[in-house]
Amino acid sequence: MLIRPASGAKVLWQEMLRHELLAAMENRAVVIVPVGSVEQHGPHCPQDVDISVPYHLALRTAETLAGEVPVLVAPPLLLGFTHYNMGEIGTITLGLETFIAVLCDVSRSIWANGFRRIVLLNGHGGNEQPTWVTAVKLAEEDVWALAVTYWSMAKDELLAWSEADGGSIGHGGEWETSLQLYLRPELVAMERAVKDEWRRTFGPEVGRYARFPERRREMAHGVMGDPLVASAAKGERLFAVLRERLAALCREYHATEPPRYREFGSHCP
Ligand SMILES: [Zn+2]
């Protein structure tokens, strides 16, 4: 998963020399922290789907912007909050408080190094609200980060382009499988792919509020959505939109001054 940029562009935080990091900091670099999860993704996908997408997205965006907007990719946070994917073999979960604490520590460290533009780029549904909470918690300390879950950057396209999954990123379904077929086809076993039936506890009205019970209780194979309609071409199309949106976000973030701490009463004339 920890691939290096094919272009040779130097964008990985952990590979930089000190003077390179200093220059990036002085050039107001955007630092993207890929945030994911290692968990079961049905019988046909590898365990690291949810970190592979934000990691590849961050890397390719940083490469695309090289020479225009400085973007660094921080060491990815492979593990996330995913207790509800226990049951099928493969899931390794952090507790909710641990996840938030680790992400806060990583963000505080990047901030303490002088970087003022941090993007927490999340690729896992269970991390969505905890990543947002992390950004809120950091703001209390005047540390600023944007919490972005990647599929929220392409909601309209997902809805318009879905053949089976109705605009949902799913779990090992139409879109996650398509992205894997595009990014890492050698890791997907399509001959094992199945479409799971959802054993809903509640009807759709109440079901809106009942989130994240154990997947094994809800699905026979741990899949949400239909991987049988997935294709590399669909993955490529979605990835191109995501890269465009993330690049636009980085351009704007780079050009914008983050909120600054004001002394109490400093707003008074
Ligand atoms: Zn996933």
mmCIF file with all atom_site columns, N, CA and C in Angstrom, residues 6 33 52 63 65 69 78 88-89 92 96 106 110 144 156 161 200 214 217 229 231 237:
data_model
loop_
_atom_site.group_PDB
_atom_site.id
_atom_site.type_symbol
_atom_site.label_atom_id
_atom_site.label_alt_id
_atom_site.label_comp_id
_atom_site.label_asym_id
_atom_site.label_entity_id
_atom_site.label_seq_id
_atom_site.pdbx_PDB_ins_code
_atom_site.Cartn_x
_atom_site.Cartn_y
_atom_site.Cartn_z
_atom_site.occupancy
_atom_site.B_iso_or_equiv
_atom_site.pdbx_formal_charge
_atom_site.auth_seq_id
_atom_site.auth_comp_id
_atom_site.auth_asym_id
_atom_site.auth_atom_id
_atom_site.pdbx_PDB_model_num
ATOM 1  N N  . ALA A 1 6   ? 5.050   7.672   -8.737  1.00 0.00 ? 6   ALA A N  1
ATOM 2  C CA . ALA A 1 6   ? 5.668   7.148   -9.961  1.00 0.00 ? 6   ALA A CA 1
ATOM 3  C C  . ALA A 1 6   ? 6.504   8.228   -10.646 1.00 0.00 ? 6   ALA A C  1
ATOM 4  N N  . VAL A 1 33  ? -3.270  14.162  5.671   1.00 0.00 ? 33  VAL A N  1
ATOM 5  C CA . VAL A 1 33  ? -3.122  12.945  6.481   1.00 0.00 ? 33  VAL A CA 1
ATOM 6  C C  . VAL A 1 33  ? -4.150  11.930  5.989   1.00 0.00 ? 33  VAL A C  1
ATOM 7  N N  . SER A 1 52  ? -6.360  2.608   1.333   1.00 0.00 ? 52  SER A N  1
ATOM 8  C CA . SER A 1 52  ? -5.706  2.675   0.013   1.00 0.00 ? 52  SER A CA 1
ATOM 9  C C  . SER A 1 52  ? -6.265  3.832   -0.811  1.00 0.00 ? 52  SER A C  1
ATOM 10 N N  . GLU A 1 63  ? 1.236   14.891  -6.437  1.00 0.00 ? 63  GLU A N  1
ATOM 11 C CA . GLU A 1 63  ? 2.037   14.815  -7.679  1.00 0.00 ? 63  GLU A CA 1
ATOM 12 C C  . GLU A 1 63  ? 1.509   15.783  -8.727  1.00 0.00 ? 63  GLU A C  1
ATOM 13 N N  . LEU A 1 65  ? -0.073  18.514  -8.311  1.00 0.00 ? 65  LEU A N  1
ATOM 14 C CA . LEU A 1 65  ? 0.119   19.920  -7.960  1.00 0.00 ? 65  LEU A CA 1
ATOM 15 C C  . LEU A 1 65  ? 1.593   20.299  -7.808  1.00 0.00 ? 65  LEU A C  1
ATOM 16 N N  . VAL A 1 69  ? 1.364   24.041  -6.207  1.00 0.00 ? 69  VAL A N  1
ATOM 17 C CA . VAL A 1 69  ? 0.996   24.187  -4.793  1.00 0.00 ? 69  VAL A CA 1
ATOM 18 C C  . VAL A 1 69  ? 1.738   23.100  -4.018  1.00 0.00 ? 69  VAL A C  1
ATOM 19 N N  . LEU A 1 78  ? -3.320  3.947   9.284   1.00 0.00 ? 78  LEU A N  1
ATOM 20 C CA . LEU A 1 78  ? -3.927  2.744   8.699   1.00 0.00 ? 78  LEU A CA 1
ATOM 21 C C  . LEU A 1 78  ? -5.140  2.263   9.469   1.00 0.00 ? 78  LEU A C  1
ATOM 22 N N  . GLU A 1 88  ? -16.255 -11.157 10.558  1.00 0.00 ? 88  GLU A N  1
ATOM 23 C CA . GLU A 1 88  ? -15.523 -11.797 9.469   1.00 0.00 ? 88  GLU A CA 1
ATOM 24 C C  . GLU A 1 88  ? -14.047 -11.573 9.752   1.00 0.00 ? 88  GLU A C  1
ATOM 25 N N  . ILE A 1 89  ? -13.208 -12.533 9.392   1.00 0.00 ? 89  ILE A N  1
ATOM 26 C CA . ILE A 1 89  ? -11.785 -12.430 9.716   1.00 0.00 ? 89  ILE A CA 1
ATOM 27 C C  . ILE A 1 89  ? -11.141 -11.227 9.005   1.00 0.00 ? 89  ILE A C  1
ATOM 28 N N  . ILE A 1 92  ? -9.121  -5.102  12.229  1.00 0.00 ? 92  ILE A N  1
ATOM 29 C CA . ILE A 1 92  ? -8.368  -4.634  13.406  1.00 0.00 ? 92  ILE A CA 1
ATOM 30 C C  . ILE A 1 92  ? -8.906  -3.238  13.716  1.00 0.00 ? 92  ILE A C  1
ATOM 31 N N  . LEU A 1 96  ? -12.884 4.092   20.017  1.00 0.00 ? 96  LEU A N  1
ATOM 32 C CA . LEU A 1 96  ? -13.243 5.439   19.572  1.00 0.00 ? 96  LEU A CA 1
ATOM 33 C C  . LEU A 1 96  ? -12.311 6.502   20.160  1.00 0.00 ? 96  LEU A C  1
ATOM 34 N N  . VAL A 1 106 ? -1.376  13.376  16.031  1.00 0.00 ? 106 VAL A N  1
ATOM 35 C CA . VAL A 1 106 ? -0.728  13.537  14.722  1.00 0.00 ? 106 VAL A CA 1
ATOM 36 C C  . VAL A 1 106 ? -0.927  14.981  14.244  1.00 0.00 ? 106 VAL A C  1
ATOM 37 N N  . ILE A 1 110 ? 1.936   17.978  13.596  1.00 0.00 ? 110 ILE A N  1
ATOM 38 C CA . ILE A 1 110 ? 2.128   18.661  12.307  1.00 0.00 ? 110 ILE A CA 1
ATOM 39 C C  . ILE A 1 110 ? 2.027   20.175  12.518  1.00 0.00 ? 110 ILE A C  1
ATOM 40 N N  . TRP A 1 144 ? -5.986  23.940  13.626  1.00 0.00 ? 144 TRP A N  1
ATOM 41 C CA . TRP A 1 144 ? -7.038  23.884  12.608  1.00 0.00 ? 144 TRP A CA 1
ATOM 42 C C  . TRP A 1 144 ? -6.768  22.792  11.588  1.00 0.00 ? 144 TRP A C  1
ATOM 43 N N  . ASP A 1 156 ? -22.698 14.080  -6.083  1.00 0.00 ? 156 ASP A N  1
ATOM 44 C CA . ASP A 1 156 ? -23.575 14.162  -7.260  1.00 0.00 ? 156 ASP A CA 1
ATOM 45 C C  . ASP A 1 156 ? -23.189 13.119  -8.305  1.00 0.00 ? 156 ASP A C  1
ATOM 46 N N  . TRP A 1 161 ? -24.016 8.309   -11.422 1.00 0.00 ? 161 TRP A N  1
ATOM 47 C CA . TRP A 1 161 ? -23.324 7.233   -12.139 1.00 0.00 ? 161 TRP A CA 1
ATOM 48 C C  . TRP A 1 161 ? -23.599 5.841   -11.581 1.00 0.00 ? 161 TRP A C  1
ATOM 49 N N  . ARG A 1 200 ? -32.307 -6.216  7.406   1.00 0.00 ? 200 ARG A N  1
ATOM 50 C CA . ARG A 1 200 ? -32.573 -5.010  8.189   1.00 0.00 ? 200 ARG A CA 1
ATOM 51 C C  . ARG A 1 200 ? -33.356 -5.330  9.458   1.00 0.00 ? 200 ARG A C  1
ATOM 52 N N  . GLU A 1 214 ? -23.141 -4.783  14.285  1.00 0.00 ? 214 GLU A N  1
ATOM 53 C CA . GLU A 1 214 ? -22.127 -5.654  13.681  1.00 0.00 ? 214 GLU A CA 1
ATOM 54 C C  . GLU A 1 214 ? -22.570 -6.099  12.290  1.00 0.00 ? 214 GLU A C  1
ATOM 55 N N  . ARG A 1 217 ? -24.281 -9.457  11.602  1.00 0.00 ? 217 ARG A N  1
ATOM 56 C CA . ARG A 1 217 ? -25.710 -9.577  11.920  1.00 0.00 ? 217 ARG A CA 1
ATOM 57 C C  . ARG A 1 217 ? -26.576 -9.032  10.788  1.00 0.00 ? 217 ARG A C  1
ATOM 58 N N  . VAL A 1 229 ? -21.323 -5.217  -10.530 1.00 0.00 ? 229 VAL A N  1
ATOM 59 C CA . VAL A 1 229 ? -21.386 -4.213  -11.601 1.00 0.00 ? 229 VAL A CA 1
ATOM 60 C C  . VAL A 1 229 ? -20.163 -3.286  -11.562 1.00 0.00 ? 229 VAL A C  1
ATOM 61 N N  . SER A 1 231 ? -16.310 -1.929  -12.202 1.00 0.00 ? 231 SER A N  1
ATOM 62 C CA . SER A 1 231 ? -15.324 -2.021  -13.293 1.00 0.00 ? 231 SER A CA 1
ATOM 63 C C  . SER A 1 231 ? -14.191 -1.028  -13.044 1.00 0.00 ? 231 SER A C  1
ATOM 64 N N  . ARG A 1 237 ? -12.981 6.770   -13.537 1.00 0.00 ? 237 ARG A N  1
ATOM 65 C CA . ARG A 1 237 ? -13.825 7.964   -13.737 1.00 0.00 ? 237 ARG A CA 1
ATOM 66 C C  . ARG A 1 237 ? -14.073 8.681   -12.397 1.00 0.00 ? 237 ARG A C  1
#
